[in-house]
């Protein structure tokens, strides 16, 4: 299911920068369009994460995917309507651009997809539900690998299908079809992982509740505080620190994801097919790292060490990938794959262990919301940085990842930490 979702998302990546350019946008507007999704996801993800704790992972995943399907339908409308100019802007700070009707419709589509885009946090919570401490890191590696596999096929399909006379219409149509398949998989094939834990309350406990729920653990007769608001979650031991790392990671990667397509368009002079091939190769290397390599290292190297090593490798990547030399750009992918493939699944494993069972969905939702907030600023600032200062955007990402490398040493003290709500 994660593969299907990633495939549908990644199929638009190679030609989105070209669409924004054709619809009248510039580097700054491309950053704004990219930031719309995480901006609305920032508000939607924490709510969907909490709902998944209350109503179950399956229902919320279905709701999220339904929103994605509707967003693709609106996206298709943006491709069909004529490019009608509404306003021309000529400003020194953000550059020249033209506001058009399809550009506005494109923003609406991204906003709708974002507000229902809590599938990442809910999927992470789902995976934690079905994982043990022994296999959690390996399972997160498999999920990351399935995402990378989707990123291989998605951009490749986009490049091939977008080369026809219909342009981007066919790739977007395929994305709509993929969303329909994902809805069917969730509804008919995905079992619910969030089973109610029976906790008898002598005043409110009813016998029918005992037989209506599946026991996941033994009775827990100690009642815990049910106040799990955002501030309560952030007061949990070490959660705020991990959310900061989550934020910085997304902030740094946002600089790359907004700057590199523009770098490919303006400096390397690539087309959508060449950009799609680049992302496909990147994802293929990620699969090798997140699959065989991470599986071998998971029992021998701690999560904390992999986060430290991975982050410093990403620093090297971001200092190389903004080069105008194509050989150097492709060489940087090795460091990208090793760094991202080792760091991110390991960090998610640390986050899941620290969150505990009771607040897993809420913690994942807040972390995903922090990532969305980072993406909002990162995509806008990164687009402006690249438009104004070029490679400075990539060097800024390297500085952020080096900051994560420094902070990662504190993670070594989190292994034995237990998470519980603070007492009032």
mmCIF file of C-alpha atoms in Angstrom:
data_model
loop_
_atom_site.group_PDB
_atom_site.id
_atom_site.type_symbol
_atom_site.label_atom_id
_atom_site.label_comp_id
_atom_site.label_asym_id
_atom_site.label_seq_id
_atom_site.Cartn_x
_atom_site.Cartn_y
_atom_site.Cartn_z
ATOM 1 C CA UNK A 1 0.000 0.000 0.000
ATOM 2 C CA UNK A 2 2.871 2.350 0.799
ATOM 3 C CA UNK A 3 4.384 1.532 -2.605
ATOM 4 C CA UNK A 4 1.114 2.415 -4.357
ATOM 5 C CA UNK A 5 0.832 5.706 -2.510
ATOM 6 C CA UNK A 6 4.420 6.702 -3.272
ATOM 7 C CA UNK A 7 4.032 5.704 -6.916
ATOM 8 C CA UNK A 8 1.025 7.980 -7.284
ATOM 9 C CA UNK A 9 2.842 10.884 -5.615
ATOM 10 C CA UNK A 10 6.185 10.525 -7.378
ATOM 11 C CA UNK A 11 4.696 10.331 -10.857
ATOM 12 C CA UNK A 12 4.158 14.107 -10.817
ATOM 13 C CA UNK A 13 7.627 15.102 -9.583
ATOM 14 C CA UNK A 14 9.528 15.202 -12.926
ATOM 15 C CA UNK A 15 7.072 17.506 -14.694
ATOM 16 C CA UNK A 16 5.734 19.662 -11.834
ATOM 17 C CA UNK A 17 8.575 22.159 -12.217
ATOM 18 C CA UNK A 18 7.872 22.366 -15.962
ATOM 19 C CA UNK A 19 4.132 22.859 -15.318
ATOM 20 C CA UNK A 20 4.761 25.729 -12.918
ATOM 21 C CA UNK A 21 7.090 27.287 -15.482
ATOM 22 C CA UNK A 22 4.528 26.866 -18.281
ATOM 23 C CA UNK A 23 1.740 28.273 -16.092
ATOM 24 C CA UNK A 24 3.726 31.474 -15.488
ATOM 25 C CA UNK A 25 5.633 30.724 -12.273
ATOM 26 C CA UNK A 26 9.301 31.144 -11.344
ATOM 27 C CA UNK A 27 11.630 29.626 -8.725
ATOM 28 C CA UNK A 28 9.852 31.366 -5.849
ATOM 29 C CA UNK A 29 6.389 30.329 -7.092
ATOM 30 C CA UNK A 30 7.605 26.759 -7.552
ATOM 31 C CA UNK A 31 8.638 26.808 -3.902
ATOM 32 C CA UNK A 32 5.216 28.204 -2.939
ATOM 33 C CA UNK A 33 3.395 25.518 -4.933
ATOM 34 C CA UNK A 34 5.550 22.870 -3.312
ATOM 35 C CA UNK A 35 4.914 24.319 0.157
ATOM 36 C CA UNK A 36 1.115 24.295 -0.193
ATOM 37 C CA UNK A 37 0.955 20.538 0.419
ATOM 38 C CA UNK A 38 2.973 20.534 3.679
ATOM 39 C CA UNK A 39 1.264 23.775 4.794
ATOM 40 C CA UNK A 40 -2.139 22.100 4.822
ATOM 41 C CA UNK A 41 -0.655 18.794 5.975
ATOM 42 C CA UNK A 42 0.689 20.651 9.014
ATOM 43 C CA UNK A 43 -2.881 21.169 10.205
ATOM 44 C CA UNK A 44 -4.278 17.867 8.974
ATOM 45 C CA UNK A 45 -1.625 15.333 9.984
ATOM 46 C CA UNK A 46 -1.819 15.738 13.794
ATOM 47 C CA UNK A 47 -5.616 15.507 13.690
ATOM 48 C CA UNK A 48 -5.541 12.420 11.496
ATOM 49 C CA UNK A 49 -2.891 10.883 13.744
ATOM 50 C CA UNK A 50 -5.116 11.330 16.803
ATOM 51 C CA UNK A 51 -8.140 10.046 14.909
ATOM 52 C CA UNK A 52 -6.185 6.929 13.978
ATOM 53 C CA UNK A 53 -5.561 6.288 17.687
ATOM 54 C CA UNK A 54 -9.281 6.677 18.372
ATOM 55 C CA UNK A 55 -11.025 5.282 15.292
ATOM 56 C CA UNK A 56 -8.377 2.954 13.848
ATOM 57 C CA UNK A 57 -5.599 3.230 11.268
ATOM 58 C CA UNK A 58 -7.533 1.699 8.374
ATOM 59 C CA UNK A 59 -10.388 4.231 8.317
ATOM 60 C CA UNK A 60 -8.043 7.204 8.427
ATOM 61 C CA UNK A 61 -5.795 5.782 5.727
ATOM 62 C CA UNK A 62 -8.879 5.354 3.534
ATOM 63 C CA UNK A 63 -9.965 8.948 4.219
ATOM 64 C CA UNK A 64 -6.514 10.254 3.371
ATOM 65 C CA UNK A 65 -6.348 8.338 0.100
ATOM 66 C CA UNK A 66 -9.840 9.501 -0.893
ATOM 67 C CA UNK A 67 -8.640 13.089 -0.496
ATOM 68 C CA UNK A 68 -5.654 12.302 -2.715
ATOM 69 C CA UNK A 69 -7.932 10.953 -5.455
ATOM 70 C CA UNK A 70 -10.082 14.095 -5.400
ATOM 71 C CA UNK A 71 -6.927 16.215 -5.513
ATOM 72 C CA UNK A 72 -5.751 14.423 -8.658
ATOM 73 C CA UNK A 73 -9.108 15.099 -10.300
ATOM 74 C CA UNK A 74 -8.680 18.827 -9.615
ATOM 75 C CA UNK A 75 -5.080 18.558 -10.857
ATOM 76 C CA UNK A 76 -6.406 17.172 -14.140
ATOM 77 C CA UNK A 77 -8.704 20.184 -14.467
ATOM 78 C CA UNK A 78 -5.660 22.463 -14.195
ATOM 79 C CA UNK A 79 -4.154 20.714 -17.222
ATOM 80 C CA UNK A 80 -7.298 21.115 -19.305
ATOM 81 C CA UNK A 81 -8.292 24.744 -18.710
ATOM 82 C CA UNK A 82 -6.615 27.401 -20.891
ATOM 83 C CA UNK A 83 -3.716 29.403 -19.487
ATOM 84 C CA UNK A 84 -5.495 32.678 -18.767
ATOM 85 C CA UNK A 85 -3.414 35.467 -17.243
ATOM 86 C CA UNK A 86 -4.837 37.212 -14.178
ATOM 87 C CA UNK A 87 -1.933 39.311 -12.930
ATOM 88 C CA UNK A 88 1.679 39.971 -13.878
ATOM 89 C CA UNK A 89 4.122 40.566 -11.021
ATOM 90 C CA UNK A 90 7.473 42.289 -11.444
ATOM 91 C CA UNK A 91 9.219 42.430 -8.074
ATOM 92 C CA UNK A 92 12.945 42.432 -7.378
ATOM 93 C CA UNK A 93 12.756 40.303 -4.229
ATOM 94 C CA UNK A 94 10.733 37.338 -5.569
ATOM 95 C CA UNK A 95 11.315 37.807 -9.294
ATOM 96 C CA UNK A 96 8.954 38.009 -12.250
ATOM 97 C CA UNK A 97 5.963 35.707 -12.557
ATOM 98 C CA UNK A 98 2.435 35.599 -13.979
ATOM 99 C CA UNK A 99 -0.585 34.481 -11.956
ATOM 100 C CA UNK A 100 -2.835 32.303 -14.137
ATOM 101 C CA UNK A 101 -6.041 30.295 -13.668
ATOM 102 C CA UNK A 102 -4.403 26.830 -14.027
ATOM 103 C CA UNK A 103 -1.731 27.895 -11.525
ATOM 104 C CA UNK A 104 -4.453 28.705 -8.968
ATOM 105 C CA UNK A 105 -6.229 25.393 -9.651
ATOM 106 C CA UNK A 106 -2.918 23.579 -9.212
ATOM 107 C CA UNK A 107 -2.492 25.230 -5.805
ATOM 108 C CA UNK A 108 -6.034 24.168 -4.798
ATOM 109 C CA UNK A 109 -5.267 20.565 -5.772
ATOM 110 C CA UNK A 110 -2.101 20.531 -3.692
ATOM 111 C CA UNK A 111 -3.948 22.086 -0.738
ATOM 112 C CA UNK A 112 -6.662 19.410 -0.756
ATOM 113 C CA UNK A 113 -4.087 16.635 -0.986
ATOM 114 C CA UNK A 114 -2.227 18.197 1.931
ATOM 115 C CA UNK A 115 -5.161 18.590 4.326
ATOM 116 C CA UNK A 116 -5.929 14.879 3.986
ATOM 117 C CA UNK A 117 -2.254 13.917 3.721
ATOM 118 C CA UNK A 118 -1.780 12.266 7.095
ATOM 119 C CA UNK A 119 -1.070 8.925 5.502
ATOM 120 C CA UNK A 120 2.634 9.052 6.387
ATOM 121 C CA UNK A 121 2.122 9.509 10.115
ATOM 122 C CA UNK A 122 -0.725 6.977 10.197
ATOM 123 C CA UNK A 123 1.308 4.468 8.178
ATOM 124 C CA UNK A 124 4.240 4.875 10.578
ATOM 125 C CA UNK A 125 1.879 4.316 13.514
ATOM 126 C CA UNK A 126 0.414 1.258 11.751
ATOM 127 C CA UNK A 127 3.879 -0.177 11.283
ATOM 128 C CA UNK A 128 4.709 0.412 14.923
ATOM 129 C CA UNK A 129 1.514 -1.432 15.908
ATOM 130 C CA UNK A 130 2.612 -4.594 14.135
ATOM 131 C CA UNK A 131 6.326 -4.374 15.028
ATOM 132 C CA UNK A 132 8.341 -5.503 18.017
ATOM 133 C CA UNK A 133 11.574 -3.998 19.322
ATOM 134 C CA UNK A 134 13.462 -6.782 17.552
ATOM 135 C CA UNK A 135 12.150 -6.065 14.056
ATOM 136 C CA UNK A 136 11.065 -2.414 14.217
ATOM 137 C CA UNK A 137 14.155 -0.958 12.497
ATOM 138 C CA UNK A 138 14.061 -3.635 9.781
ATOM 139 C CA UNK A 139 10.351 -2.995 9.201
ATOM 140 C CA UNK A 140 10.893 0.742 8.841
ATOM 141 C CA UNK A 141 13.674 -0.072 6.408
ATOM 142 C CA UNK A 142 11.266 -2.200 4.364
ATOM 143 C CA UNK A 143 8.710 0.604 4.346
ATOM 144 C CA UNK A 144 11.357 3.077 3.212
ATOM 145 C CA UNK A 145 12.423 0.581 0.552
ATOM 146 C CA UNK A 146 8.840 0.290 -0.752
ATOM 147 C CA UNK A 147 8.708 4.091 -0.977
ATOM 148 C CA UNK A 148 11.968 4.098 -2.923
ATOM 149 C CA UNK A 149 10.604 1.452 -5.265
ATOM 150 C CA UNK A 150 7.634 3.703 -5.927
ATOM 151 C CA UNK A 151 10.032 6.559 -6.613
ATOM 152 C CA UNK A 152 11.820 4.416 -9.193
ATOM 153 C CA UNK A 153 8.746 3.538 -11.206
ATOM 154 C CA UNK A 154 6.867 6.837 -10.739
ATOM 155 C CA UNK A 155 9.354 9.273 -12.312
ATOM 156 C CA UNK A 156 10.204 6.766 -15.044
ATOM 157 C CA UNK A 157 6.520 6.409 -15.959
ATOM 158 C CA UNK A 158 6.126 10.167 -15.871
ATOM 159 C CA UNK A 159 9.022 10.643 -18.275
ATOM 160 C CA UNK A 160 7.814 7.989 -20.687
ATOM 161 C CA UNK A 161 4.088 8.783 -20.568
ATOM 162 C CA UNK A 162 4.662 12.531 -20.571
ATOM 163 C CA UNK A 163 6.583 12.291 -23.841
ATOM 164 C CA UNK A 164 3.364 11.642 -25.804
ATOM 165 C CA UNK A 165 1.325 14.324 -27.567
ATOM 166 C CA UNK A 166 -1.016 14.474 -24.568
ATOM 167 C CA UNK A 167 1.828 15.624 -22.333
ATOM 168 C CA UNK A 168 1.116 15.470 -18.597
ATOM 169 C CA UNK A 169 -2.512 14.345 -18.986
ATOM 170 C CA UNK A 170 -1.631 10.645 -19.208
ATOM 171 C CA UNK A 171 0.679 10.588 -16.125
ATOM 172 C CA UNK A 172 -1.954 12.398 -14.050
ATOM 173 C CA UNK A 173 -4.604 9.961 -15.316
ATOM 174 C CA UNK A 174 -2.376 7.087 -14.227
ATOM 175 C CA UNK A 175 -1.981 8.743 -10.814
ATOM 176 C CA UNK A 176 -5.772 8.873 -10.489
ATOM 177 C CA UNK A 177 -5.982 5.177 -11.368
ATOM 178 C CA UNK A 178 -3.284 4.368 -8.806
ATOM 179 C CA UNK A 179 -5.257 6.241 -6.123
ATOM 180 C CA UNK A 180 -8.341 4.159 -6.931
ATOM 181 C CA UNK A 181 -6.283 0.976 -6.613
ATOM 182 C CA UNK A 182 -4.907 2.198 -3.277
ATOM 183 C CA UNK A 183 -8.453 2.808 -1.999
ATOM 184 C CA UNK A 184 -9.425 -0.734 -2.975
ATOM 185 C CA UNK A 185 -6.335 -2.203 -1.306
ATOM 186 C CA UNK A 186 -7.014 -0.315 1.931
ATOM 187 C CA UNK A 187 -10.705 -1.236 2.021
ATOM 188 C CA UNK A 188 -10.497 -4.881 1.020
ATOM 189 C CA UNK A 189 -6.985 -6.055 1.896
ATOM 190 C CA UNK A 190 -5.586 -4.001 4.780
ATOM 191 C CA UNK A 191 -6.431 -5.379 8.248
ATOM 192 C CA UNK A 192 -6.943 -3.013 11.157
ATOM 193 C CA UNK A 193 -3.888 -2.869 13.420
ATOM 194 C CA UNK A 194 -5.175 -0.624 16.197
ATOM 195 C CA UNK A 195 -7.113 -2.975 18.448
ATOM 196 C CA UNK A 196 -8.597 -1.639 21.671
ATOM 197 C CA UNK A 197 -6.746 -2.518 24.839
ATOM 198 C CA UNK A 198 -9.279 -3.544 27.459
ATOM 199 C CA UNK A 199 -8.760 -1.460 30.576
ATOM 200 C CA UNK A 200 -11.570 -2.129 33.012
ATOM 201 C CA UNK A 201 -13.035 0.859 34.785
ATOM 202 C CA UNK A 202 -15.056 -0.397 37.753
ATOM 203 C CA UNK A 203 -17.552 2.419 37.249
ATOM 204 C CA UNK A 204 -17.974 2.231 33.479
ATOM 205 C CA UNK A 205 -16.776 -1.231 32.473
ATOM 206 C CA UNK A 206 -19.368 -3.254 30.563
ATOM 207 C CA UNK A 207 -19.253 -6.950 29.865
ATOM 208 C CA UNK A 208 -20.111 -6.486 26.179
ATOM 209 C CA UNK A 209 -16.991 -4.352 25.759
ATOM 210 C CA UNK A 210 -14.887 -7.281 26.886
ATOM 211 C CA UNK A 211 -16.276 -9.544 24.161
ATOM 212 C CA UNK A 212 -16.440 -6.818 21.494
ATOM 213 C CA UNK A 213 -12.726 -6.098 21.421
ATOM 214 C CA UNK A 214 -9.681 -8.133 20.666
ATOM 215 C CA UNK A 215 -7.098 -8.143 23.434
ATOM 216 C CA UNK A 216 -3.716 -6.991 22.309
ATOM 217 C CA UNK A 217 -2.191 -7.001 25.787
ATOM 218 C CA UNK A 218 -3.087 -8.108 29.253
ATOM 219 C CA UNK A 219 -5.414 -5.981 31.360
ATOM 220 C CA UNK A 220 -3.901 -2.721 32.454
ATOM 221 C CA UNK A 221 -5.737 -1.816 35.595
ATOM 222 C CA UNK A 222 -3.871 1.453 36.060
ATOM 223 C CA UNK A 223 -5.786 4.271 34.395
ATOM 224 C CA UNK A 224 -3.590 6.809 32.638
ATOM 225 C CA UNK A 225 -4.357 10.420 31.964
ATOM 226 C CA UNK A 226 -6.240 10.667 28.680
ATOM 227 C CA UNK A 227 -5.250 14.289 28.093
ATOM 228 C CA UNK A 228 -3.017 13.866 25.070
ATOM 229 C CA UNK A 229 -2.987 17.330 23.556
ATOM 230 C CA UNK A 230 -0.041 18.600 21.578
ATOM 231 C CA UNK A 231 1.618 20.228 24.598
ATOM 232 C CA UNK A 232 1.127 17.057 26.670
ATOM 233 C CA UNK A 233 2.746 14.954 23.943
ATOM 234 C CA UNK A 234 5.678 17.366 23.614
ATOM 235 C CA UNK A 235 6.245 17.125 27.394
ATOM 236 C CA UNK A 236 6.911 13.408 27.095
ATOM 237 C CA UNK A 237 10.583 12.593 27.763
ATOM 238 C CA UNK A 238 12.772 13.258 24.701
ATOM 239 C CA UNK A 239 9.856 13.742 22.302
ATOM 240 C CA UNK A 240 10.506 17.480 21.823
ATOM 241 C CA UNK A 241 14.158 16.768 21.026
ATOM 242 C CA UNK A 242 13.252 14.138 18.428
ATOM 243 C CA UNK A 243 10.639 16.427 16.879
ATOM 244 C CA UNK A 244 13.362 19.070 16.465
ATOM 245 C CA UNK A 245 15.514 16.572 14.533
ATOM 246 C CA UNK A 246 12.452 15.619 12.469
ATOM 247 C CA UNK A 247 11.929 19.330 11.703
ATOM 248 C CA UNK A 248 15.552 19.994 10.740
ATOM 249 C CA UNK A 249 15.656 16.918 8.495
ATOM 250 C CA UNK A 250 12.616 18.004 6.500
ATOM 251 C CA UNK A 251 13.865 21.600 6.427
ATOM 252 C CA UNK A 252 17.174 20.553 4.886
ATOM 253 C CA UNK A 253 15.685 18.104 2.416
ATOM 254 C CA UNK A 254 13.132 20.720 1.319
ATOM 255 C CA UNK A 255 15.985 22.916 0.115
ATOM 256 C CA UNK A 256 17.096 20.035 -2.092
ATOM 257 C CA UNK A 257 13.678 19.033 -3.418
ATOM 258 C CA UNK A 258 12.798 22.570 -4.498
ATOM 259 C CA UNK A 259 16.254 23.574 -5.740
ATOM 260 C CA UNK A 260 17.362 20.501 -7.659
ATOM 261 C CA UNK A 261 14.484 20.414 -10.198
ATOM 262 C CA UNK A 262 15.143 24.091 -10.903
ATOM 263 C CA UNK A 263 18.880 23.346 -11.089
ATOM 264 C CA UNK A 264 18.129 20.577 -13.591
ATOM 265 C CA UNK A 265 15.901 22.897 -15.646
ATOM 266 C CA UNK A 266 18.018 26.052 -15.600
ATOM 267 C CA UNK A 267 21.635 24.863 -15.211
ATOM 268 C CA UNK A 268 21.801 21.275 -16.435
ATOM 269 C CA UNK A 269 19.106 21.949 -19.090
ATOM 270 C CA UNK A 270 17.422 18.589 -18.531
ATOM 271 C CA UNK A 271 13.944 17.697 -19.709
ATOM 272 C CA UNK A 272 11.252 15.829 -17.751
ATOM 273 C CA UNK A 273 12.503 12.439 -18.932
ATOM 274 C CA UNK A 274 16.102 13.112 -17.843
ATOM 275 C CA UNK A 275 14.917 14.395 -14.467
ATOM 276 C CA UNK A 276 12.731 11.312 -14.070
ATOM 277 C CA UNK A 277 15.667 9.021 -14.813
ATOM 278 C CA UNK A 278 17.752 10.842 -12.208
ATOM 279 C CA UNK A 279 15.144 10.344 -9.482
ATOM 280 C CA UNK A 280 14.668 6.714 -10.542
ATOM 281 C CA UNK A 281 18.396 5.980 -10.186
ATOM 282 C CA UNK A 282 18.410 7.773 -6.837
ATOM 283 C CA UNK A 283 15.533 5.618 -5.613
ATOM 284 C CA UNK A 284 17.158 2.450 -6.952
ATOM 285 C CA UNK A 285 20.278 3.128 -4.909
ATOM 286 C CA UNK A 286 18.092 3.841 -1.877
ATOM 287 C CA UNK A 287 16.485 0.417 -2.235
ATOM 288 C CA UNK A 288 19.879 -1.282 -2.130
ATOM 289 C CA UNK A 289 20.738 0.581 1.063
ATOM 290 C CA UNK A 290 17.355 0.294 2.796
ATOM 291 C CA UNK A 291 16.973 -3.349 1.859
ATOM 292 C CA UNK A 292 20.028 -5.652 1.901
ATOM 293 C CA UNK A 293 22.498 -3.263 3.559
ATOM 294 C CA UNK A 294 20.213 -2.037 6.354
ATOM 295 C CA UNK A 295 19.033 -5.580 7.061
ATOM 296 C CA UNK A 296 22.617 -6.719 7.578
ATOM 297 C CA UNK A 297 23.472 -3.741 9.753
ATOM 298 C CA UNK A 298 20.280 -3.706 11.846
ATOM 299 C CA UNK A 299 21.497 -6.433 14.232
ATOM 300 C CA UNK A 300 25.083 -5.220 14.354
ATOM 301 C CA UNK A 301 24.866 -1.413 14.514
ATOM 302 C CA UNK A 302 22.633 0.674 16.760
ATOM 303 C CA UNK A 303 20.005 3.074 15.435
ATOM 304 C CA UNK A 304 21.893 5.949 17.014
ATOM 305 C CA UNK A 305 25.125 5.145 15.149
ATOM 306 C CA UNK A 306 23.308 4.846 11.823
ATOM 307 C CA UNK A 307 21.689 8.260 12.350
ATOM 308 C CA UNK A 308 25.095 9.833 13.023
ATOM 309 C CA UNK A 309 26.838 8.170 10.065
ATOM 310 C CA UNK A 310 23.915 8.785 7.723
ATOM 311 C CA UNK A 311 23.676 12.489 8.527
ATOM 312 C CA UNK A 312 27.372 13.165 7.830
ATOM 313 C CA UNK A 313 27.123 11.304 4.500
ATOM 314 C CA UNK A 314 24.199 13.566 3.584
ATOM 315 C CA UNK A 315 26.376 16.586 4.323
ATOM 316 C CA UNK A 316 28.842 15.349 1.706
ATOM 317 C CA UNK A 317 25.988 14.766 -0.751
ATOM 318 C CA UNK A 318 24.570 18.270 -0.479
ATOM 319 C CA UNK A 319 27.982 19.872 -1.057
ATOM 320 C CA UNK A 320 28.289 17.958 -4.351
ATOM 321 C CA UNK A 321 24.839 17.679 -5.883
ATOM 322 C CA UNK A 322 24.483 21.333 -6.900
ATOM 323 C CA UNK A 323 27.434 21.087 -9.287
ATOM 324 C CA UNK A 324 27.103 21.865 -12.991
ATOM 325 C CA UNK A 325 29.193 18.749 -13.700
ATOM 326 C CA UNK A 326 26.799 15.893 -14.455
ATOM 327 C CA UNK A 327 29.315 13.237 -13.376
ATOM 328 C CA UNK A 328 29.722 14.915 -9.994
ATOM 329 C CA UNK A 329 25.944 15.235 -9.630
ATOM 330 C CA UNK A 330 25.423 11.534 -10.219
ATOM 331 C CA UNK A 331 28.340 10.659 -7.940
ATOM 332 C CA UNK A 332 26.597 12.565 -5.146
ATOM 333 C CA UNK A 333 23.724 10.081 -5.380
ATOM 334 C CA UNK A 334 25.898 7.425 -3.725
ATOM 335 C CA UNK A 335 26.231 9.586 -0.612
ATOM 336 C CA UNK A 336 22.540 10.516 -0.810
ATOM 337 C CA UNK A 337 21.463 6.870 -0.900
ATOM 338 C CA UNK A 338 23.817 5.779 1.880
ATOM 339 C CA UNK A 339 23.021 8.764 4.072
ATOM 340 C CA UNK A 340 19.251 8.837 3.664
ATOM 341 C CA UNK A 341 18.899 5.060 3.553
ATOM 342 C CA UNK A 342 20.759 4.542 6.821
ATOM 343 C CA UNK A 343 19.660 7.621 8.738
ATOM 344 C CA UNK A 344 15.916 7.974 8.186
ATOM 345 C CA UNK A 345 14.637 4.428 8.955
ATOM 346 C CA UNK A 346 16.908 4.348 12.006
ATOM 347 C CA UNK A 347 15.618 7.690 13.246
ATOM 348 C CA UNK A 348 11.994 6.586 12.749
ATOM 349 C CA UNK A 349 12.788 3.483 14.781
ATOM 350 C CA UNK A 350 14.127 5.647 17.628
ATOM 351 C CA UNK A 351 11.041 7.866 17.462
ATOM 352 C CA UNK A 352 8.667 4.883 17.535
ATOM 353 C CA UNK A 353 10.446 3.293 20.503
ATOM 354 C CA UNK A 354 10.446 6.569 22.420
ATOM 355 C CA UNK A 355 6.772 7.274 21.670
ATOM 356 C CA UNK A 356 5.548 4.030 23.258
ATOM 357 C CA UNK A 357 2.278 2.239 22.506
ATOM 358 C CA UNK A 358 -0.268 4.591 24.053
ATOM 359 C CA UNK A 359 0.519 7.781 22.127
ATOM 360 C CA UNK A 360 2.047 6.322 18.957
ATOM 361 C CA UNK A 361 -0.414 7.885 16.531
ATOM 362 C CA UNK A 362 -0.411 11.258 18.286
ATOM 363 C CA UNK A 363 3.400 11.418 18.388
ATOM 364 C CA UNK A 364 3.696 10.416 14.734
ATOM 365 C CA UNK A 365 1.074 13.006 13.823
ATOM 366 C CA UNK A 366 2.873 15.802 15.676
ATOM 367 C CA UNK A 367 6.227 14.775 14.179
ATOM 368 C CA UNK A 368 4.687 14.697 10.715
ATOM 369 C CA UNK A 369 3.159 18.098 11.399
ATOM 370 C CA UNK A 370 6.587 19.425 12.368
ATOM 371 C CA UNK A 371 7.963 17.995 9.136
ATOM 372 C CA UNK A 372 5.176 19.732 7.226
ATOM 373 C CA UNK A 373 5.960 23.038 8.941
ATOM 374 C CA UNK A 374 9.625 22.600 8.021
ATOM 375 C CA UNK A 375 8.686 21.846 4.427
ATOM 376 C CA UNK A 376 6.565 24.998 4.221
ATOM 377 C CA UNK A 377 9.477 27.235 5.137
ATOM 378 C CA UNK A 378 12.097 25.060 3.463
ATOM 379 C CA UNK A 379 10.418 24.960 0.063
ATOM 380 C CA UNK A 380 9.699 28.690 -0.004
ATOM 381 C CA UNK A 381 13.086 29.746 1.369
ATOM 382 C CA UNK A 382 14.920 27.139 -0.705
ATOM 383 C CA UNK A 383 13.204 28.297 -3.905
ATOM 384 C CA UNK A 384 14.058 31.919 -3.120
ATOM 385 C CA UNK A 385 17.643 31.027 -2.201
ATOM 386 C CA UNK A 386 18.212 29.153 -5.444
ATOM 387 C CA UNK A 387 16.591 31.886 -7.531
ATOM 388 C CA UNK A 388 18.735 34.557 -5.843
ATOM 389 C CA UNK A 389 21.993 32.790 -4.907
ATOM 390 C CA UNK A 390 22.100 29.485 -6.783
ATOM 391 C CA UNK A 391 24.196 26.809 -5.049
ATOM 392 C CA UNK A 392 23.841 28.499 -1.667
ATOM 393 C CA UNK A 393 20.575 26.552 -1.317
ATOM 394 C CA UNK A 394 22.453 23.232 -1.420
ATOM 395 C CA UNK A 395 25.171 24.437 0.964
ATOM 396 C CA UNK A 396 22.471 25.584 3.391
ATOM 397 C CA UNK A 397 21.018 22.075 3.341
ATOM 398 C CA UNK A 398 24.495 20.716 4.133
ATOM 399 C CA UNK A 399 24.739 23.017 7.173
ATOM 400 C CA UNK A 400 21.355 21.810 8.454
ATOM 401 C CA UNK A 401 22.342 18.154 8.096
ATOM 402 C CA UNK A 402 25.630 18.846 9.885
ATOM 403 C CA UNK A 403 23.577 20.317 12.741
ATOM 404 C CA UNK A 404 21.637 17.034 12.868
ATOM 405 C CA UNK A 405 24.943 15.147 12.972
ATOM 406 C CA UNK A 406 25.951 17.141 16.073
ATOM 407 C CA UNK A 407 22.550 16.645 17.729
ATOM 408 C CA UNK A 408 22.519 12.933 16.932
ATOM 409 C CA UNK A 409 25.035 12.196 19.683
ATOM 410 C CA UNK A 410 22.360 12.927 22.258
ATOM 411 C CA UNK A 411 20.319 10.048 20.781
ATOM 412 C CA UNK A 412 22.769 7.588 22.351
ATOM 413 C CA UNK A 413 21.117 8.249 25.704
ATOM 414 C CA UNK A 414 17.601 7.443 24.511
ATOM 415 C CA UNK A 415 17.890 3.674 24.206
ATOM 416 C CA UNK A 416 16.703 2.846 27.688
ATOM 417 C CA UNK A 417 14.275 5.749 28.088
ATOM 418 C CA UNK A 418 10.688 4.913 28.845
ATOM 419 C CA UNK A 419 7.907 7.227 27.789
ATOM 420 C CA UNK A 420 4.914 8.086 29.933
ATOM 421 C CA UNK A 421 2.622 11.041 30.271
ATOM 422 C CA UNK A 422 3.833 13.577 32.819
ATOM 423 C CA UNK A 423 1.916 13.525 36.044
ATOM 424 C CA UNK A 424 -0.175 16.513 36.925
#
